[in-house]
Short mmCIF file of C-alpha atoms in Angstrom, two decimals:
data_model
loop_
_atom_site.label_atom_id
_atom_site.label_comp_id
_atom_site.label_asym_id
_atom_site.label_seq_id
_atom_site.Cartn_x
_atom_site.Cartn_y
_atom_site.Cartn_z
CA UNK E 238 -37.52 -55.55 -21.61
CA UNK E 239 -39.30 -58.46 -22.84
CA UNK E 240 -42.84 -58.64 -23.07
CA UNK E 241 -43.28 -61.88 -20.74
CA UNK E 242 -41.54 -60.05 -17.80
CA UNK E 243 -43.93 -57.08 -18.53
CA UNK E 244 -46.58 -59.07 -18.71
CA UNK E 245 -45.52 -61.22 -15.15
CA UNK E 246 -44.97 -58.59 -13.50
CA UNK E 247 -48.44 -56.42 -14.50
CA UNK E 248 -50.32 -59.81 -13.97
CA UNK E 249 -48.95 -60.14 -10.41
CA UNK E 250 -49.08 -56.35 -9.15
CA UNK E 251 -52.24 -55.92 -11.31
CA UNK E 252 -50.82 -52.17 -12.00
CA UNK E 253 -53.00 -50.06 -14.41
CA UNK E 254 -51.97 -52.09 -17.07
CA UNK E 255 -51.32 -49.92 -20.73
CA UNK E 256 -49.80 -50.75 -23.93
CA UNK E 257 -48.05 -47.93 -25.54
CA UNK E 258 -49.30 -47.08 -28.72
CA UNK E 259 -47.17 -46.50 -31.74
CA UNK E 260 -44.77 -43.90 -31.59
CA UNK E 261 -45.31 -40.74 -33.32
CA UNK E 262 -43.44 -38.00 -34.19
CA UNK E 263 -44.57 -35.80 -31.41
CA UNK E 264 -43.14 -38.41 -28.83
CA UNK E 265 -39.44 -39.93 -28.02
CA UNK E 266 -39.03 -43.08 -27.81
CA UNK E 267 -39.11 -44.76 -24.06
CA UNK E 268 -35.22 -45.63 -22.29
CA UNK E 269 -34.93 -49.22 -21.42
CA UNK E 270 -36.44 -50.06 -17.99
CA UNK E 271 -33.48 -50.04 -15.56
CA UNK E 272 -32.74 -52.81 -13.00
CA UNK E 273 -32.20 -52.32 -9.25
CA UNK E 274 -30.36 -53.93 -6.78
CA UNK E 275 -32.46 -55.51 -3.72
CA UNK E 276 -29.34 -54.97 -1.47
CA UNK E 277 -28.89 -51.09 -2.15
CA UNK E 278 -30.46 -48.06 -2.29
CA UNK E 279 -32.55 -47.01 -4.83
CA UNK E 280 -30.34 -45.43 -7.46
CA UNK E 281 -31.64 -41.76 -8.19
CA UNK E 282 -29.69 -42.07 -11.41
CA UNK E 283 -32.57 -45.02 -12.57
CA UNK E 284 -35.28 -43.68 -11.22
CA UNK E 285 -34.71 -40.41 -13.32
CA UNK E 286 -33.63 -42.30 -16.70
CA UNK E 287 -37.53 -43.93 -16.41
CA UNK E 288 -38.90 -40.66 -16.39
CA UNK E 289 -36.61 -38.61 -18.47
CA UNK E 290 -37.86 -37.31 -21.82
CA UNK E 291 -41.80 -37.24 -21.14
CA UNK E 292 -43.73 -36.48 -22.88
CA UNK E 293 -43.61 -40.13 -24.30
CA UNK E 294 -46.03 -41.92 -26.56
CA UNK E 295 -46.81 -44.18 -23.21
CA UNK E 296 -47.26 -41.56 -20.94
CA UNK E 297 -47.22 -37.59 -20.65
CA UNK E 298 -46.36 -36.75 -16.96
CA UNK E 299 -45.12 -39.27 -14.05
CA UNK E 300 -44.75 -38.54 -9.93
CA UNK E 301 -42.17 -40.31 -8.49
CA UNK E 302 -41.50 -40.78 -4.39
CA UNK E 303 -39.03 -43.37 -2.80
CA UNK E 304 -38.58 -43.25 0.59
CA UNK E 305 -37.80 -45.12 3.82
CA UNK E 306 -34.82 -46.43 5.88
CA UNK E 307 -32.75 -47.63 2.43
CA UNK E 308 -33.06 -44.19 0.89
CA UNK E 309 -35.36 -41.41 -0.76
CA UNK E 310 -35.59 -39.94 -3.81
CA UNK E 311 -38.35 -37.70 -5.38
CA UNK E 312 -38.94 -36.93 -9.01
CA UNK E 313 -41.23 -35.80 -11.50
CA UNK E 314 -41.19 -34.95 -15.44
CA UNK E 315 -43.47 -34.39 -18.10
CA UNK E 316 -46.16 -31.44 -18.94
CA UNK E 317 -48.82 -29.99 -17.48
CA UNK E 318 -50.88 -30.76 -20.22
CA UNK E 319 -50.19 -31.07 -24.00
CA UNK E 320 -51.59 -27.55 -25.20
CA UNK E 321 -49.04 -24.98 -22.99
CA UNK E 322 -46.20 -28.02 -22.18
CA UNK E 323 -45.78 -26.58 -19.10
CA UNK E 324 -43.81 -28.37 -16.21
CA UNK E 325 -45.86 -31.01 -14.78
CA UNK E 326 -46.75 -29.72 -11.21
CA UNK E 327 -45.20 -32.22 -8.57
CA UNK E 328 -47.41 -31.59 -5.96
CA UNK E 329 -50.50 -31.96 -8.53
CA UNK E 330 -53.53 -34.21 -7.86
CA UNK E 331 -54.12 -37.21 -9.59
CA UNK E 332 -56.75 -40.14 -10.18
CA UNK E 333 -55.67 -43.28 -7.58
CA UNK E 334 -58.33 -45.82 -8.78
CA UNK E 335 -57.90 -49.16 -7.48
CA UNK E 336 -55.42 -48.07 -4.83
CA UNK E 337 -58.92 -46.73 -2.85
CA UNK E 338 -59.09 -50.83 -1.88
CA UNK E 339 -56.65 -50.33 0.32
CA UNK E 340 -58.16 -47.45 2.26
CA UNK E 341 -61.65 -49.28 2.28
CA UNK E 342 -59.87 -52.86 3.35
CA UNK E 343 -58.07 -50.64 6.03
CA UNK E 344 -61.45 -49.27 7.23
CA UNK E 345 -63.23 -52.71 7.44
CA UNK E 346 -60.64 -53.97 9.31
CA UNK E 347 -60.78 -51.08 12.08
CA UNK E 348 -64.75 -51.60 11.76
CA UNK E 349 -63.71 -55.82 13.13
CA UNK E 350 -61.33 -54.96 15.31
CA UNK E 351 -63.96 -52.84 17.07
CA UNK E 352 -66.03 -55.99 16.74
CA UNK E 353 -68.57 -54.35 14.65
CA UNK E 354 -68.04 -56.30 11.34
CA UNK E 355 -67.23 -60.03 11.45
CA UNK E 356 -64.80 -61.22 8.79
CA UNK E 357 -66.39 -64.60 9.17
CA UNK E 358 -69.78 -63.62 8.93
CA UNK E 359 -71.94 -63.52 5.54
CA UNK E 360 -71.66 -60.39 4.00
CA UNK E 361 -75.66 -61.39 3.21
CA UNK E 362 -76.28 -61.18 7.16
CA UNK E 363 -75.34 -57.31 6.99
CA UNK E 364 -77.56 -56.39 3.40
CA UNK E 365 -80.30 -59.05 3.49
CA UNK E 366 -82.66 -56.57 1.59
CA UNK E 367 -79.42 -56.29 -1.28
CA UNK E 368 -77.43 -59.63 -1.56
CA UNK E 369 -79.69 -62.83 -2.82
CA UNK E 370 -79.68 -65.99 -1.69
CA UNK E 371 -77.63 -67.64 -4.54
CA UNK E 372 -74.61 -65.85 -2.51
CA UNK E 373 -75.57 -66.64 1.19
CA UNK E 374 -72.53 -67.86 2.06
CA UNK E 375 -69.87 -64.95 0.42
CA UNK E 376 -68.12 -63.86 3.84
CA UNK E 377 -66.84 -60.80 4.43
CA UNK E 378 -63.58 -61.67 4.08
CA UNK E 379 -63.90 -63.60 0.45
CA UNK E 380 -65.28 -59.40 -0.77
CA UNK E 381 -61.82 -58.40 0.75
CA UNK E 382 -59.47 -60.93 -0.46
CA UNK E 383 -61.49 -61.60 -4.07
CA UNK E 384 -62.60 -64.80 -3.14
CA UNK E 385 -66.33 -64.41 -2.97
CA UNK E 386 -67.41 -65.73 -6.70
CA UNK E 387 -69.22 -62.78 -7.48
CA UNK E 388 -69.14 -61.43 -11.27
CA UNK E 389 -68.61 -57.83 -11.61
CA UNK E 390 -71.56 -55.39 -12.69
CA UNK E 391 -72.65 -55.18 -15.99
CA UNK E 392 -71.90 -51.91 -17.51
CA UNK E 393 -72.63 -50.38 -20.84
CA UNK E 394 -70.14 -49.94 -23.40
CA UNK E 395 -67.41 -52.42 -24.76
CA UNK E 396 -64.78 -50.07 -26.73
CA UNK E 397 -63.23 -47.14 -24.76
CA UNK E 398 -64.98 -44.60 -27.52
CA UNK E 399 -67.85 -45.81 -25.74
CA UNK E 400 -66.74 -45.62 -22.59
CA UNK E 401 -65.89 -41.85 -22.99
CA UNK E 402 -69.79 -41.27 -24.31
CA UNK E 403 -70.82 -42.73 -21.31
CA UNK E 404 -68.22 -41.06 -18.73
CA UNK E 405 -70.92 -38.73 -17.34
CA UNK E 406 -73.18 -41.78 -16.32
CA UNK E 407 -73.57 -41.86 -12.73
CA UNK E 408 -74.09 -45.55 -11.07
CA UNK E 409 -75.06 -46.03 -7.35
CA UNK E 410 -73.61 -48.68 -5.45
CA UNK E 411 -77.06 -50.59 -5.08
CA UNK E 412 -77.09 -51.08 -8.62
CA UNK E 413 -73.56 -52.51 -9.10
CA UNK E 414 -74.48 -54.74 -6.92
CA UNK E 415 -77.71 -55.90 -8.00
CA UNK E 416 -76.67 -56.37 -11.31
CA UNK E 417 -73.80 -58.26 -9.98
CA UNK E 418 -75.97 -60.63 -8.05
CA UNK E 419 -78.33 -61.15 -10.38
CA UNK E 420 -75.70 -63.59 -12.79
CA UNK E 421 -74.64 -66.60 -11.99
CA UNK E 422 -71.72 -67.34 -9.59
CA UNK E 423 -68.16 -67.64 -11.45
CA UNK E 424 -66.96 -70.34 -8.65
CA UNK E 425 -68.03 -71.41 -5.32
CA UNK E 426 -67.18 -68.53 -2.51
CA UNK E 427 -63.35 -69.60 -1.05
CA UNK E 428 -62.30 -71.70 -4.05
CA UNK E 429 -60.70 -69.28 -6.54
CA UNK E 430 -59.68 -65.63 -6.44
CA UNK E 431 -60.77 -63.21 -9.19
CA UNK E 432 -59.87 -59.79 -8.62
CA UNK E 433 -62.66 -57.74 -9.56
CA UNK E 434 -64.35 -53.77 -7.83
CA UNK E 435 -67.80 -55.48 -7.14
CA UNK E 436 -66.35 -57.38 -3.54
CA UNK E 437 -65.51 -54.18 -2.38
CA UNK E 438 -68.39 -51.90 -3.41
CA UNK E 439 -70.59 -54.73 -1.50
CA UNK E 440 -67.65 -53.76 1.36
CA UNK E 441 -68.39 -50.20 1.34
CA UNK E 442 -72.13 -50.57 1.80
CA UNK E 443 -71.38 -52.80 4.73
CA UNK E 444 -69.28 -50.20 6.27
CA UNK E 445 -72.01 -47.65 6.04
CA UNK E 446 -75.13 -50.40 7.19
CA UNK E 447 -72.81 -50.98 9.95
CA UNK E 448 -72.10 -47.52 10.91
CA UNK E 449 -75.05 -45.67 9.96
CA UNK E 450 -72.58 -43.36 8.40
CA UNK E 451 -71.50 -42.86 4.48
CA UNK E 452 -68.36 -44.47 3.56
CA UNK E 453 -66.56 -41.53 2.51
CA UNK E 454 -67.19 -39.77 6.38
CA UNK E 455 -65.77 -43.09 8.08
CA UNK E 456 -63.03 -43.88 5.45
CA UNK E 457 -62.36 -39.52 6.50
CA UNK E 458 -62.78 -40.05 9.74
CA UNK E 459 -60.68 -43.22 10.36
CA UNK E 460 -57.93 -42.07 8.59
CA UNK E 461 -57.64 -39.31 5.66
CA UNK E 462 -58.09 -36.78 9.52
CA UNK E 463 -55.71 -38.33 11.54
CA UNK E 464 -52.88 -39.00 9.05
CA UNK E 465 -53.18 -35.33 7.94
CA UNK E 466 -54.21 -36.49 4.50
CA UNK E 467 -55.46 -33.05 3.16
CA UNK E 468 -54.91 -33.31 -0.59
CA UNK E 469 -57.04 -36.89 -0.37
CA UNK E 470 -60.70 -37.15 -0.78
CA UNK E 471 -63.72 -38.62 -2.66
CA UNK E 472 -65.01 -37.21 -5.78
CA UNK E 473 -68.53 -38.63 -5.44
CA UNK E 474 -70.69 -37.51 -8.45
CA UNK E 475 -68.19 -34.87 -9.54
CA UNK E 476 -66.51 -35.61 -12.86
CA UNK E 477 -63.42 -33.16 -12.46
CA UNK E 478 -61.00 -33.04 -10.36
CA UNK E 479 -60.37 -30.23 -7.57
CA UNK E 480 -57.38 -28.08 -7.31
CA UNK E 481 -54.31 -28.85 -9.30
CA UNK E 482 -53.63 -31.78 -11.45
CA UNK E 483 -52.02 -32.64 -14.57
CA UNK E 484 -54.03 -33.82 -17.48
CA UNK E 485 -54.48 -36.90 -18.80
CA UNK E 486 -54.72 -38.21 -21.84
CA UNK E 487 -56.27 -41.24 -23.26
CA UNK E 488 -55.75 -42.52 -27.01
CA UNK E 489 -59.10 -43.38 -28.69
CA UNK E 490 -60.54 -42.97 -32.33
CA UNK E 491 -61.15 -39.11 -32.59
CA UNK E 492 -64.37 -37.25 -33.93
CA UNK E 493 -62.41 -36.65 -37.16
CA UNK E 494 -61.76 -40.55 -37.49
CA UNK E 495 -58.43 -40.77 -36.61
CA UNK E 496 -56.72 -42.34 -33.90
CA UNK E 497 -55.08 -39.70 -31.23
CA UNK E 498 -54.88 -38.79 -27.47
CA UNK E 499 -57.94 -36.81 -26.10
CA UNK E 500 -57.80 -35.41 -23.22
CA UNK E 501 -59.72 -37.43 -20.36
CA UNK E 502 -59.08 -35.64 -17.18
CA UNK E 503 -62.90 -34.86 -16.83
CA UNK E 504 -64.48 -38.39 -16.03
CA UNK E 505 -67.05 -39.51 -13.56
CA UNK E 506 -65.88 -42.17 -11.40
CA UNK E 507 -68.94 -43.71 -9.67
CA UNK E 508 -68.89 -47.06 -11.27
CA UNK E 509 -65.75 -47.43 -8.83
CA UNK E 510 -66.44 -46.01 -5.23
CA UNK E 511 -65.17 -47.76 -2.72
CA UNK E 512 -63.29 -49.92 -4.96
CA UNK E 513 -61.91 -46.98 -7.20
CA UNK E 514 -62.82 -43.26 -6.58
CA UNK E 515 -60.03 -42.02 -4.77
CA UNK E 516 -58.27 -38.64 -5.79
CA UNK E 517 -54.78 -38.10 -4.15
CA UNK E 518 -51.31 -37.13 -4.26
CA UNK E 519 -47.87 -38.73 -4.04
CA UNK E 520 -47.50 -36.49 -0.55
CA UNK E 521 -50.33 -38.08 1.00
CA UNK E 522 -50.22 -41.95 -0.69
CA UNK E 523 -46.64 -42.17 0.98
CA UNK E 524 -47.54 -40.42 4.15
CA UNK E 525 -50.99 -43.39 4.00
CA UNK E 526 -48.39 -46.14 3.35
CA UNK E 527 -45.75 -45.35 5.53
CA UNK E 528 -48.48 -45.10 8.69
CA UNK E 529 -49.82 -48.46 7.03
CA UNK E 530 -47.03 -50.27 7.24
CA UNK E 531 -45.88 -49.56 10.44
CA UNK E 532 -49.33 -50.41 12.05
CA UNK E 533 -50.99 -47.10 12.83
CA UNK E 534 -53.96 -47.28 10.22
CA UNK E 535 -55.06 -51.46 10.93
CA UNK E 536 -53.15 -52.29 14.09
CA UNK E 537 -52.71 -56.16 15.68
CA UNK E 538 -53.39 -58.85 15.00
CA UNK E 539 -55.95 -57.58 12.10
CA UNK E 540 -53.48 -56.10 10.08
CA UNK E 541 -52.25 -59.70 8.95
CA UNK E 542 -55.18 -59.99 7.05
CA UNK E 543 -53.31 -57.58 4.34
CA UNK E 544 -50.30 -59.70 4.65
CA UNK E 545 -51.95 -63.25 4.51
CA UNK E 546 -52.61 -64.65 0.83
CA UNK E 547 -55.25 -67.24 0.24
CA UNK E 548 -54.53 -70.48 -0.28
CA UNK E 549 -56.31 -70.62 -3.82
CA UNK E 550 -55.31 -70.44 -7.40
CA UNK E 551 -56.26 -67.29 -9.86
CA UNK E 552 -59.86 -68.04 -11.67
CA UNK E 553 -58.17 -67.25 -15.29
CA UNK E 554 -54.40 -68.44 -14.93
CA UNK E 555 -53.98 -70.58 -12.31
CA UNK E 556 -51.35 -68.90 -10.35
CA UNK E 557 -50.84 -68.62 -7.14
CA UNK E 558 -53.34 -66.46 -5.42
CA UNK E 559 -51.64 -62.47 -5.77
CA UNK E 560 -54.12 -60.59 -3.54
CA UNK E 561 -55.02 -60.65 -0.29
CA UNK E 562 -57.39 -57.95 1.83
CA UNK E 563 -56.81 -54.73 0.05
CA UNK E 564 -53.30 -55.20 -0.99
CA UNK E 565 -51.23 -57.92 -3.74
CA UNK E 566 -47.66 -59.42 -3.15
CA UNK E 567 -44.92 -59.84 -5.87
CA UNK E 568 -41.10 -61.12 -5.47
CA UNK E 569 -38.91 -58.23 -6.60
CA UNK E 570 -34.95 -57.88 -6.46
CA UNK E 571 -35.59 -60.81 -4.18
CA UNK E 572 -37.66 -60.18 -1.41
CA UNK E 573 -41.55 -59.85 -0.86
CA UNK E 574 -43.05 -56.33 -2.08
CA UNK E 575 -46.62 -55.88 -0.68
CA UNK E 576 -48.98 -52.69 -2.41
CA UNK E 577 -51.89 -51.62 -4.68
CA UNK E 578 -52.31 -50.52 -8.28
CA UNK E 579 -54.69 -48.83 -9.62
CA UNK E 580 -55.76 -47.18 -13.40
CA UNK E 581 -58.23 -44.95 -14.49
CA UNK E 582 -58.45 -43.09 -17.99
CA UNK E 583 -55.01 -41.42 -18.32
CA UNK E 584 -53.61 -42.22 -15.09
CA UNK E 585 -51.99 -45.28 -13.31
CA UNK E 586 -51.03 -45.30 -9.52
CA UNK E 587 -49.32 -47.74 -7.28
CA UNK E 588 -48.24 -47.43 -3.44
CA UNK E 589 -45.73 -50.31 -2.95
CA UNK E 590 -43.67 -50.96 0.22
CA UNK E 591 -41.36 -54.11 1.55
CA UNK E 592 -43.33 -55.67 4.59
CA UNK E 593 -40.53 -54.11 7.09
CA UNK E 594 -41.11 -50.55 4.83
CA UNK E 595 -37.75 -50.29 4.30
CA UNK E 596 -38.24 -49.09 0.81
CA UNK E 597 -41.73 -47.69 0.00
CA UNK E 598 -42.12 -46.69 -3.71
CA UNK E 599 -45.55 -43.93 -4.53
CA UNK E 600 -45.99 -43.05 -8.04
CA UNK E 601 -48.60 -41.70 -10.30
CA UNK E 602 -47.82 -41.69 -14.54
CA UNK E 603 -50.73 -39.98 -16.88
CA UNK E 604 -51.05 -43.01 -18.65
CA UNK E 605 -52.28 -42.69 -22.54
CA UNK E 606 -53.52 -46.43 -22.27
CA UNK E 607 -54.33 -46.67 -18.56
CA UNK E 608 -56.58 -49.71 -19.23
CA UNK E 609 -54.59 -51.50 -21.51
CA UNK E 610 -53.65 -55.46 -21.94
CA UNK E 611 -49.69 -54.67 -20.93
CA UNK E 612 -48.38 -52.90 -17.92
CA UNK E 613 -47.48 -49.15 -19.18
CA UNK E 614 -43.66 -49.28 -19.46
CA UNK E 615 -42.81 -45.62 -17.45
CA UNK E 616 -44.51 -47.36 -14.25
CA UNK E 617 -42.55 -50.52 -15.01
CA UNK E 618 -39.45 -48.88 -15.20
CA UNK E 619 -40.06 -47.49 -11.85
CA UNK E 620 -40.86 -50.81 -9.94
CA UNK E 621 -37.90 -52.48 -11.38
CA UNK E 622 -35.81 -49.18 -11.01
CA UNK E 623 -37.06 -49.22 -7.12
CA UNK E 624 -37.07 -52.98 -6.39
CA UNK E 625 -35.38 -55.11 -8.91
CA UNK E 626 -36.66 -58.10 -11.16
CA UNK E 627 -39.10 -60.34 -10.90
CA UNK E 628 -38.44 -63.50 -8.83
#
């Protein structure tokens, strides 16, 4: 597939984008991404050509659920890990990242349909002791929808070798935010959209002002409990991740001085909290989308705040505004498909659905480039395998 579709179609459903790195002898070369038809089922024989001969150079394991009224189709392929090559373990746990937005927009939601947060209302109003004047007038809606102006934290580190020294760092919310808030506004609150973590770490704290509660107990609470969700759940401080998962694997500059995959799987997560901590599994990401969807998790009229796009352009391209509160919207095969990406160091994760859930697509690949300029071409495959081309 050609770059400029790979590239339209990462930019639009912001997946965890990767490059692949060079091949090398220990990897195949990836199959051609596979187009689908918007007007059939899902074909199993695509969906298992994307995945077929992992380990790849891109990617070492991928998790693979379709479902709804058009069709299902599970699949999974790849190893364990690199040192035994066993089977990759279907059921295993994996790093969700960004998709946690939609679990936190989901939660604010519930707290304004309850009339306890106001979507209108300065998200200032709610942590006057946090949020500085020169953003007053960020609402609580511009932190959901990436509207709000507000430049994302500054963190140390600029190569992913640094990165990796640093992965045992542990960052509270309060100072994300504070070092946020203390740069200059990119653009005045409601003019552009910039999709950044920082709107919804300021959205977590206002869940827990609000409720007196941690975030992780209400986003539990709300719905991880009552959707049954029991392979879901927050890592806080912890740097590994609890029962099974397969490995991933990140390619960096190695002690030795070459260039190689390490193995990444350990990595603290609490520069992303409510905007990228999650830890989950296929099971439970299409069990959350499905109930989503179909109005059991944000219900009324609320729930067309994850449907509604803003009318704005994109700070750094211009385009069309892609996000709106917690989820993003691309044309694929023809029709609207509505869900969340989401990368950390080795893996990438989406939950993607059509608007009627028709076809719902859950998949998690151990990325080796998982932050990467490109989307990583096994998670490609899979969108266009499930949902057809762009436009």
């Amino acid at each position: 597939m050609r770059k400029s579709t790979r590239t339209l179609l990462a930019a639009a459903l912001v997946l965890g984008a990767v490059t692949a790195p060079a091949i090398t002898p220990a990897f195949a070369a990836a199959p051609p991404a596979v187009a689908a038809s918007a007007s059939s089922a899902p074909s199993s024989a695509d969906l298992s050509a994307v995945i077929a001969g992992l380990p790849r150079a891109d990617a070492t394991a991928a998790l693979v659920r379709v479902g709804g009224t058009e069709g299902s189709w599970q699949g999974s392929a790849g190893v364990h890990d690199l040192e035994t090559n066993a089977p990759a373990d279907a059921a295993a746990r994996f790093r969700a990242g960004s998709v946690t937005k939609v679990f936190t927009a989901a939660t604010v939601l519930q707290l304004a349909a309850e009339g306890r947060i106001d979507l209108d209302r300065p998200a200032r109003s709610y942590l006057p002791d946090l949020i500085p004047g020169r953003y007053a007038r960020v609402t609580v809606r511009q932190l959901l929808n990436h509207t709000h102006g507000i430049p994302a934290a500054d963190l140390p580190g600029e190569t992913v070798e640094e990165w990796y020294a640093n992965r045992f760092d542990v960052h509270t919310p309060e100072e994300l935010v504070r070092s946020a808030t203390a740069q200059p506004r990119e653009f005045r609150p409601g003019t552009r959209q910039h999709y950044l973590n920082i709107g919804y770490t300021i959205a977590g704290l206002i869940v827990e002002r609000v409720t007196g509660d941690s975030y992780e107990h209400q986003v539990e609470r709300r719905i991880l409990r009552p959707l049954g969700l029991r392979d879901t759940y927050f890592p806080g401080a912890a740097a590994g991740i609890d029962g099974p998962y397969n490995h991933g694997y990140q390619t960096m500059r190695l002690d030795d001085g070459t260039t190689g995959l390490r193995d990444v799987s350990v990595w603290g997560v609490t520069d992303g909290w409510a905007a990228g901590d999650i830890i989950s599994t296929t099971a439970d990401l299409e069990r959350f989308t499905r109930a989503l969807f179909a109005g059991r998790v944000v219900r009324g009229p609320l729930l067309e705040e994850m449907f509604t796009l803003p009318k704005v352009t994109d700070l750094n391209t211009g385009d069309p505004a892609a996000y709106s509160a917690g989820l993003s919207m691309k044309r694929l095969g023809g029709r609207e498909v509505w869900g969340k990406t989401g990368g950390r160091w080795g893996y990438n994760t989406a939950i993607a659905s059509t608007r009627d859930g028709a076809r719902t697509l859950v998949y998690s690949v151990n990325a080796t480039d998982a932050k990467g300029q490109d989307m990583n071409r096994t998670a490609l495959g899979l969108m266009v395998a499930a949902y057809g081309m762009p436009g």
